[in-house]
Coordinates of C-alpha atoms and ligand atoms in Angstrom, one line a residue:
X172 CA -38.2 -122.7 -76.2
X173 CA -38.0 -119.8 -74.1
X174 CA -35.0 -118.1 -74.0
X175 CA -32.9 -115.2 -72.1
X176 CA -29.8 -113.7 -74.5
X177 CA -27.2 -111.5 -72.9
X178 CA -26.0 -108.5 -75.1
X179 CA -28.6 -108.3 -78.1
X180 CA -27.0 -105.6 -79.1
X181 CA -23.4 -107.0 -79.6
X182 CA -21.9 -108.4 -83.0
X183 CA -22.9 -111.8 -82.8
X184 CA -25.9 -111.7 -80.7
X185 CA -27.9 -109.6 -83.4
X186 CA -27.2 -113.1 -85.3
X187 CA -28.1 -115.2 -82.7
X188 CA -31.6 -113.4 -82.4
X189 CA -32.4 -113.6 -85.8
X190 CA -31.7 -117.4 -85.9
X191 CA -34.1 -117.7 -82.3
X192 CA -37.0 -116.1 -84.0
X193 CA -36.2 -117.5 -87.0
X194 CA -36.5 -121.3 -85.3
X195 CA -39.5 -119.9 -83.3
X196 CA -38.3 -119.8 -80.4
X197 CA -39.4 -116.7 -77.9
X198 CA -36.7 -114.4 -76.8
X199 CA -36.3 -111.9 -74.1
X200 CA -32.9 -110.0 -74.8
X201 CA -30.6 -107.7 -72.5
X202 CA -29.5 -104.6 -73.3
X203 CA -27.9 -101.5 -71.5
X204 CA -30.0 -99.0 -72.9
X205 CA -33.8 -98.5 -73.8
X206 CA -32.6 -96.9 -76.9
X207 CA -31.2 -100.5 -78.2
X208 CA -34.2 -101.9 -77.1
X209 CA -35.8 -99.8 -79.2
X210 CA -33.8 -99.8 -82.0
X211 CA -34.1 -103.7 -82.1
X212 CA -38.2 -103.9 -81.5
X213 CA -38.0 -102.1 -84.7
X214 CA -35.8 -104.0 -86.9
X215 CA -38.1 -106.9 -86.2
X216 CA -41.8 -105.7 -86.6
X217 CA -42.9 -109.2 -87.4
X218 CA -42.7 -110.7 -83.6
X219 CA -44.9 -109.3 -81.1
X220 CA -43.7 -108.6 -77.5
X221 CA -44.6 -112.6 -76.8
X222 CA -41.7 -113.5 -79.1
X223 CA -39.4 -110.8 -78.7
X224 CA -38.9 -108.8 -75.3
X225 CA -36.4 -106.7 -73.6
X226 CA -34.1 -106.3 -70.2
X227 CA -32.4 -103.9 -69.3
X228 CA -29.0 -104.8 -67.5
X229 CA -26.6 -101.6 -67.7
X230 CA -23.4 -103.6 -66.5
X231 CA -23.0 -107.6 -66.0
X232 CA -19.9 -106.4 -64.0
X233 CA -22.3 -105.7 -60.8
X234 CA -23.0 -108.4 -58.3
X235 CA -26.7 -109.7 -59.1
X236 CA -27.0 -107.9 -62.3
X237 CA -29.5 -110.4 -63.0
X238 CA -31.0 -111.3 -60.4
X239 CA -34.9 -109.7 -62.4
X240 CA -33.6 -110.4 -65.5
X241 CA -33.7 -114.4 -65.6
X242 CA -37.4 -114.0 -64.1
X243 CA -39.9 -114.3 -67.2
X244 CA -43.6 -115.5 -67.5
X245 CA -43.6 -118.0 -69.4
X246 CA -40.6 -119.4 -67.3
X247 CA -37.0 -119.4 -69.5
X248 CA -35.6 -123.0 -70.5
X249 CA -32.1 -121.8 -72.0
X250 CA -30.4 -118.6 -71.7
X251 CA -27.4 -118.0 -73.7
X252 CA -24.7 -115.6 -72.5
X253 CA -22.6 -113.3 -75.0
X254 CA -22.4 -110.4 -73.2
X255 CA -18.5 -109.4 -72.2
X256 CA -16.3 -106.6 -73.8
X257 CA -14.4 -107.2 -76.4
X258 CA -12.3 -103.8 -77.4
X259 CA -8.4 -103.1 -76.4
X260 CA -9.6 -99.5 -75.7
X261 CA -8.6 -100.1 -71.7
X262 CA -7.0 -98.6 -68.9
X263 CA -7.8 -100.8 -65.9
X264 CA -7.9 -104.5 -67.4
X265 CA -9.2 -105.8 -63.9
X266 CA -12.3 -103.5 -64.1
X267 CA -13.0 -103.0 -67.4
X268 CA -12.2 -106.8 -68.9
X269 CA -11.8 -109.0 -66.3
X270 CA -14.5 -108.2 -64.1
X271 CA -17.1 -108.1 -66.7
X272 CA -16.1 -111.0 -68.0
X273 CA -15.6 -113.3 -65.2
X274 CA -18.6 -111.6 -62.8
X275 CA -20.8 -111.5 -65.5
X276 CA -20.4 -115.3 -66.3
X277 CA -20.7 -116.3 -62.7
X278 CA -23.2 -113.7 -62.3
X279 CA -25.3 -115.1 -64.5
X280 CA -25.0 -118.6 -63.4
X281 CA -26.1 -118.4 -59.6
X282 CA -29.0 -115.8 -60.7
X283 CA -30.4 -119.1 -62.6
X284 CA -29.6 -121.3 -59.8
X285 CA -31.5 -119.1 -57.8
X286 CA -34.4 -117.9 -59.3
X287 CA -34.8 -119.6 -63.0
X288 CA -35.3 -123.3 -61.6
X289 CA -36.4 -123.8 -65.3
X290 CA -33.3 -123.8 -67.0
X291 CA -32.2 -126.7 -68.7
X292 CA -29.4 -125.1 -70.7
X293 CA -26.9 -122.3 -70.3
X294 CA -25.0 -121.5 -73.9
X295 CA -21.6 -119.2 -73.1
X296 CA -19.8 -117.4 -75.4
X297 CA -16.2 -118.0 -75.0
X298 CA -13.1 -117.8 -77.0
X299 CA -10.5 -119.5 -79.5
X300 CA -8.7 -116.8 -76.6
X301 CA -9.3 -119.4 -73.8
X302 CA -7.8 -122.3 -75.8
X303 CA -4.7 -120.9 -77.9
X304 CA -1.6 -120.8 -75.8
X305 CA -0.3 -117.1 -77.1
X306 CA 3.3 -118.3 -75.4
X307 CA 4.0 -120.6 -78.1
X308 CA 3.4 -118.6 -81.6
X309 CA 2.6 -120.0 -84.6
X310 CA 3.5 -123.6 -83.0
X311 CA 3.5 -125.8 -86.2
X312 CA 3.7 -128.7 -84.5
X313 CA 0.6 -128.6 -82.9
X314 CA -3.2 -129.1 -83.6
X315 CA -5.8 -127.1 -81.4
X316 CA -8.9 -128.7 -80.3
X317 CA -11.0 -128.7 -77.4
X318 CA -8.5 -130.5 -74.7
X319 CA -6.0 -127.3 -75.0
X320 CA -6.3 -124.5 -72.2
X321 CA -4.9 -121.4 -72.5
X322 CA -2.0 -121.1 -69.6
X323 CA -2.5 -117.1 -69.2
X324 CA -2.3 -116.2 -65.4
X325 CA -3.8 -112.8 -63.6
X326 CA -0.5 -111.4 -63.6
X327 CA 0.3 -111.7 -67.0
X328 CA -3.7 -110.6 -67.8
X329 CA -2.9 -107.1 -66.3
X330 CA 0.5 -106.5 -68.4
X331 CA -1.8 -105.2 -71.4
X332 CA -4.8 -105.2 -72.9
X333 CA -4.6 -108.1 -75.6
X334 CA -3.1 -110.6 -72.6
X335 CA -6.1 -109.1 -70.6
X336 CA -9.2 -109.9 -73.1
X337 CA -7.5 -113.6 -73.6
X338 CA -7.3 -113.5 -69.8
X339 CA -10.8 -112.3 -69.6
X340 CA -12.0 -114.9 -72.0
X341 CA -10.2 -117.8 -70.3
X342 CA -11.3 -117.0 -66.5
X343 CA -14.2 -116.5 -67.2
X344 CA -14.7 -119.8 -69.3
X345 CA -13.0 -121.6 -66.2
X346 CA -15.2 -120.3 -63.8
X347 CA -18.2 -121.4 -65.5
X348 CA -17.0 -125.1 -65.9
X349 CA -16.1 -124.5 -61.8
X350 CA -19.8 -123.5 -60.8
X351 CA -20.6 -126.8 -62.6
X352 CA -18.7 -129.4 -60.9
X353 CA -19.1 -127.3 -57.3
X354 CA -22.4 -126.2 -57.6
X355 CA -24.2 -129.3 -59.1
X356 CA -26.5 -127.2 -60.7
X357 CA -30.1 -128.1 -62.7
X358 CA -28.7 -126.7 -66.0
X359 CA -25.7 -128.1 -68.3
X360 CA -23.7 -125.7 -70.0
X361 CA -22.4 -125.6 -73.9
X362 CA -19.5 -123.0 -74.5
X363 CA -18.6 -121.3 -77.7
X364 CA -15.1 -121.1 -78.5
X365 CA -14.8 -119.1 -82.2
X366 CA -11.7 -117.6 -83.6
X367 CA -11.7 -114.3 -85.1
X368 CA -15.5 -114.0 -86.1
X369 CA -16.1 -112.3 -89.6
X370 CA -19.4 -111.0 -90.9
X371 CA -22.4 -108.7 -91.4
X372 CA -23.3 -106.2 -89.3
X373 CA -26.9 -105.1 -88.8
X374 CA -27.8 -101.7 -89.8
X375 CA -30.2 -100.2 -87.6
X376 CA -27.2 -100.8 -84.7
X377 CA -23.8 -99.7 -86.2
X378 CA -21.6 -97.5 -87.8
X379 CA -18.4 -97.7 -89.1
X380 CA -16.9 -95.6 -86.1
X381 CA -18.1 -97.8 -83.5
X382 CA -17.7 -101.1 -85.4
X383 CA -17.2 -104.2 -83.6
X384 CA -13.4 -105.5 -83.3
X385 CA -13.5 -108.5 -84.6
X386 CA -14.3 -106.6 -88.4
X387 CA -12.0 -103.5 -87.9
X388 CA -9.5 -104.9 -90.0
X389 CA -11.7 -105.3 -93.2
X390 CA -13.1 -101.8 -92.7
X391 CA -9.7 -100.6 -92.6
X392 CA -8.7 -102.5 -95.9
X393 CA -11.9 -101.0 -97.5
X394 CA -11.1 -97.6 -97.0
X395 CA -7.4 -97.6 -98.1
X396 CA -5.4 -98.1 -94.4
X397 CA -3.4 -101.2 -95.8
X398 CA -2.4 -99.8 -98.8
X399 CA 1.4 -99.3 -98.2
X400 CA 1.6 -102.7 -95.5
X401 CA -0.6 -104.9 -94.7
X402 CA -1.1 -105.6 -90.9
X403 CA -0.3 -109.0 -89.6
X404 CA -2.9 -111.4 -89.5
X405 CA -2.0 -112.1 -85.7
X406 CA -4.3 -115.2 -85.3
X407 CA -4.9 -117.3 -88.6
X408 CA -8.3 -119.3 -87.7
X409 CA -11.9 -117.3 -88.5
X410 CA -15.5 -118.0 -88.6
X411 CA -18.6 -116.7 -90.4
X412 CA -20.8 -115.2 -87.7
X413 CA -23.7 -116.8 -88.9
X414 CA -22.0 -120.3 -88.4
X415 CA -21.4 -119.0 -85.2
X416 CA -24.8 -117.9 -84.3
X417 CA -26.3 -121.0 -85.5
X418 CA -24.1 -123.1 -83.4
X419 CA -25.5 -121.3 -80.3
X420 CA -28.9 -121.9 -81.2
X421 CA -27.7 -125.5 -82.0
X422 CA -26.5 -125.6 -78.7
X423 CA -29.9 -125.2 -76.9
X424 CA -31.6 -127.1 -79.6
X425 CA -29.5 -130.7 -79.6
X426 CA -29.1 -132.5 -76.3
X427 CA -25.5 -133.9 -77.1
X428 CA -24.4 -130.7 -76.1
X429 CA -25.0 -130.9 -73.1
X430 CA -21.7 -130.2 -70.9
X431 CA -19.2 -129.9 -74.0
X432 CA -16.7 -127.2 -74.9
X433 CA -17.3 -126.1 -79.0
X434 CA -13.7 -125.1 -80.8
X435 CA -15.7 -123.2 -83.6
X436 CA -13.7 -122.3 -86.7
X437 CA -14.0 -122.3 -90.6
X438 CA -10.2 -122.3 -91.1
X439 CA -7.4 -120.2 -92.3
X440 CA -7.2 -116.9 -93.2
X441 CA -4.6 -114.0 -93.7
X442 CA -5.7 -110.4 -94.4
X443 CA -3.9 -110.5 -97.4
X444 CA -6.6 -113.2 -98.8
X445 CA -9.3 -110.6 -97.1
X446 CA -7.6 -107.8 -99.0
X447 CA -7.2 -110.2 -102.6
X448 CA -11.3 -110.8 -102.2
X449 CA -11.9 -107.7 -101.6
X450 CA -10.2 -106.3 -104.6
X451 CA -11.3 -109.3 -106.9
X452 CA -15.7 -108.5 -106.0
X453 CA -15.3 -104.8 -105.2
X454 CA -13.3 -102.8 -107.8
X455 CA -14.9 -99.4 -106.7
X456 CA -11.8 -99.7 -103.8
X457 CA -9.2 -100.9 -106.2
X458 CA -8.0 -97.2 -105.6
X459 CA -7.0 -98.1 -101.7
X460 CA -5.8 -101.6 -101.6
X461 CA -2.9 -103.0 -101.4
X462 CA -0.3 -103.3 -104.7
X463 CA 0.7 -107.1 -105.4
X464 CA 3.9 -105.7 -103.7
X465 CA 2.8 -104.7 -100.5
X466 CA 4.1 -106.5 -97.8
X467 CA 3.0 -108.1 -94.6
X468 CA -0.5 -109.4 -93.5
X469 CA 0.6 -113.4 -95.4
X470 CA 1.0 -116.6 -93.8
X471 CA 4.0 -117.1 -91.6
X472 CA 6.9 -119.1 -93.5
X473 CA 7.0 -121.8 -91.2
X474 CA 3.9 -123.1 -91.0
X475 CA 0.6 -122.4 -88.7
X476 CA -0.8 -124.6 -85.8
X477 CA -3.4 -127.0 -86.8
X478 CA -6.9 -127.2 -85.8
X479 CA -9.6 -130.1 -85.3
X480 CA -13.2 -128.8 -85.6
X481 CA -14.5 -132.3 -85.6
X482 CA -16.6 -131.7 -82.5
X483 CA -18.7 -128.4 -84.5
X484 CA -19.3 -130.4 -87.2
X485 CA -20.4 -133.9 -86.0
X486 CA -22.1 -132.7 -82.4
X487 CA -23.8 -129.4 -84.0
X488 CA -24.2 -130.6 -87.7
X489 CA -23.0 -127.2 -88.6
X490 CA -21.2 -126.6 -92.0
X491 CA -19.1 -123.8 -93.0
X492 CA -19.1 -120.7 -94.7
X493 CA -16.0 -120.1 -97.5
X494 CA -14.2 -116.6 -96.5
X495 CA -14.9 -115.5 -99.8
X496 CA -18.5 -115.5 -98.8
X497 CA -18.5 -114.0 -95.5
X498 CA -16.2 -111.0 -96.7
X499 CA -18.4 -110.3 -99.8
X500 CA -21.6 -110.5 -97.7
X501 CA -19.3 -108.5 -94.6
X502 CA -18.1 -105.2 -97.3
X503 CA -21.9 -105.2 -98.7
X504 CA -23.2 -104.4 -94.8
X505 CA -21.2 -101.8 -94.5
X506 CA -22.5 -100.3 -97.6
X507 CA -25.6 -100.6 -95.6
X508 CA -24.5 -98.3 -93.3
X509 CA -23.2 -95.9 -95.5
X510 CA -19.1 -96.8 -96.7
Ligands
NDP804 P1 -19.6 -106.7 -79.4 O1 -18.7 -105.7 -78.8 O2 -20.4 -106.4 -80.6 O3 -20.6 -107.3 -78.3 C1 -20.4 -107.2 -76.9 C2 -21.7 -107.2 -76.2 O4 -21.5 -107.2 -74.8 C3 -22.4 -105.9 -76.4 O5 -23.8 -106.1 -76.5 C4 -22.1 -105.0 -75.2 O6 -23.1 -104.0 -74.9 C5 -22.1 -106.1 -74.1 N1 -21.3 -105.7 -73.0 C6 -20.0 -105.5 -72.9 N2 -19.6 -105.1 -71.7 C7 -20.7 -105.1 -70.9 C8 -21.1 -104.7 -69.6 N3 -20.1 -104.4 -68.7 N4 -22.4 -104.8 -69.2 C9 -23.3 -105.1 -70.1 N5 -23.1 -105.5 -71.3 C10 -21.8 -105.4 -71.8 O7 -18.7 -108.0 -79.6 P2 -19.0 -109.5 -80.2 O8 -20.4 -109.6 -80.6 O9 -17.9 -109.7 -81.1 O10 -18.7 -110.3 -78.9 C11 -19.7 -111.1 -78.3 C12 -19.1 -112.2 -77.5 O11 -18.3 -113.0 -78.4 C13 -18.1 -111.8 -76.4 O12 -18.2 -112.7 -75.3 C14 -16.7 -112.0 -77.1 O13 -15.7 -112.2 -76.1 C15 -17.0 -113.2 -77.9 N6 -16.1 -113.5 -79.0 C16 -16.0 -112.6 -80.1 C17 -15.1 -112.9 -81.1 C18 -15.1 -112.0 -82.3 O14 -14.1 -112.2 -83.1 N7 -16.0 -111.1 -82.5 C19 -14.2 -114.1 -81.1 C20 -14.4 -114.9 -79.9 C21 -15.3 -114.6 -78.9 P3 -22.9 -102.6 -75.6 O15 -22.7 -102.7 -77.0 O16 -24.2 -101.9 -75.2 O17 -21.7 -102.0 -74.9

């Protein structure tokens, strides 16, 4: 199949690309800067400019972004969409979240419609963010799945940052299923709906400055910053980001996925587990981590809202990764990179 990816240079879309060539699939890949491109064509030598190609799209925020992007020859058949910022490093939520997010998403959408007639399948890359309800807590009592829709409005999405990524995450989701049912397009969509999303990062893209979020938090264990208190955990659900990428790939590749929502997650964690495995398979930190003693960063006392992943499993066949594995494999990439 030939496919458009948004963001190759992101987190989880360097995993998604691998798994497209991988399945041999042919992949043209936006990025905002010739020097990713670059960086990219030469982490993957193997695939020729037929299997792997490049787009430059400098911000999804613009109206028509891309428009030239979803024209290719051979024609594309799937495009899946990861691009949208993910950082609390923000002073205008609207602009630099929300209007990515959202615009980008429906950006991307009526380019298709208008120029990539081709399209069968559109794969988005939404959030655990647009399902939890933050309002509630740890709410015991209930079990996440697909049917749940975070309640966030615009006016609480511009009180901060955090509200405003979940915000930008759930609009942008909503908007897509919108363009659906009004639009009546010639694609169906699949959206990705992961947790807190663990795992290796490439080398020839990152350092451990300018890591992704989603990771921070090990890095930060690794190199001593939990020592004395370990931070809360904050949302309790993760997944490998190899699961992850494989259900995208998934998603273009089985028809039942056609027009479904994906709640993607592994299962629990706390960073004091990530802090335990870390200590138990990398003793040249011991030095840093956290004493037995150390507080914060568990389980809360009274209990943790379930989940139901059913959906992943049966519809996408995908099994999971333990978090013993992912966190090994995660501290041993940034070795890679030089911690
Ligand atoms: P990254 O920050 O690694 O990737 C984000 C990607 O989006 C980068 O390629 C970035 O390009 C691109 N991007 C951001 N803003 C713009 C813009 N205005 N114009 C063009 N490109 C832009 O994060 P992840 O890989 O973790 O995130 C990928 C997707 O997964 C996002 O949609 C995120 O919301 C979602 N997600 C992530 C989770 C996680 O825990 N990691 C959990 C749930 C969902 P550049 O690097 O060049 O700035």
């Amino acid at each position: 199949t030939r496919v458009l990816l948004t963001g190759g240079s992101g987190f989880i879309a360097a995993h998604v690309l691998d798994i497209l060539l991988e399945h041999g699939h042919s992949v043209v890949t936006t990025v905002r800067s010739q020097d990713k491109a670059d960086r990219i064509k030469k982490a993957h030598p193997n695939y020729d400019s037929k299997k792997l190609d490049f787009a430059i799209v400098e911000d999804i925020a613009q109206e028509g972004a891309f428009d030239e992007a979803v024209k290719s020859d051979p024609p594309f058949e799937a495009v899946i969409h990861t691009a949208s910022p993910f950082h609390f490093n923000v002073t205008d939520v609207q602009k630099e979240l929300l209007d990515p997010a959202v615009i980008g998403t429906t950006g991307i959408l009526k380019s298709i419609k208008k120029s990539a007639p081709t399209v069968k399948r559109v794969v988005i890359t939404s959030s655990f963010a647009s399902i939890i309800n933050p309002f509630k807590g740890n709410w015991p009592e209930h079990t996440y799945s697909e049917e749940d829709w975070n309640p966030i409005t615009q006016e609480q999405a511009v009180e901060n940052p955090a509200n405003g990524y979940r915000a930008s995450k759930t609009f942008a989701e909503k908007a897509a299923w919108a363009f659906l049912e009004k639009e009546k397009p010639n694609f169906t969509i699949s959206t990705m709906c992961p947790p807190l999303v663990l795992g290796p990062i490439v080398h020839y893209l990152n350092s451990l400055d300018s890591l992704n979020t989603s990771n921070q938090r090990i890095r930060d264990i690794v190199q001593g910053k939990a020592k004395e208190q370990i931070p809360e955990t904050g949302t309790f659900l993760w997944v490998d980001v190899r699961d992850l990428a494989l259900c995208h790939v998934k998603a273009i590749e089985v028809d039942a996925a056609a027009n479904k929502r994906f709640f993607i997650t592994a299962g629990y964690f706390s960073n004091k587990e990530i802090a335990q495995i870390v200590e138990k398979n990398f003793p040249e930190y011991k030095e840093g981590l956290p004493s037995t003693s150390a507080p914060g960063g568990d389980y809360p006392k009274d209990g943790v809202y379930k989940y139901d992943n059913s959906r992943t499993k049966e519809v996408l066949g995908i099994q999971f990764k333990p978090l013993q594995e992912s966190i090994i494999d995660t501290v041993k990439s940034f070795k890679s990179v030089g911690a």
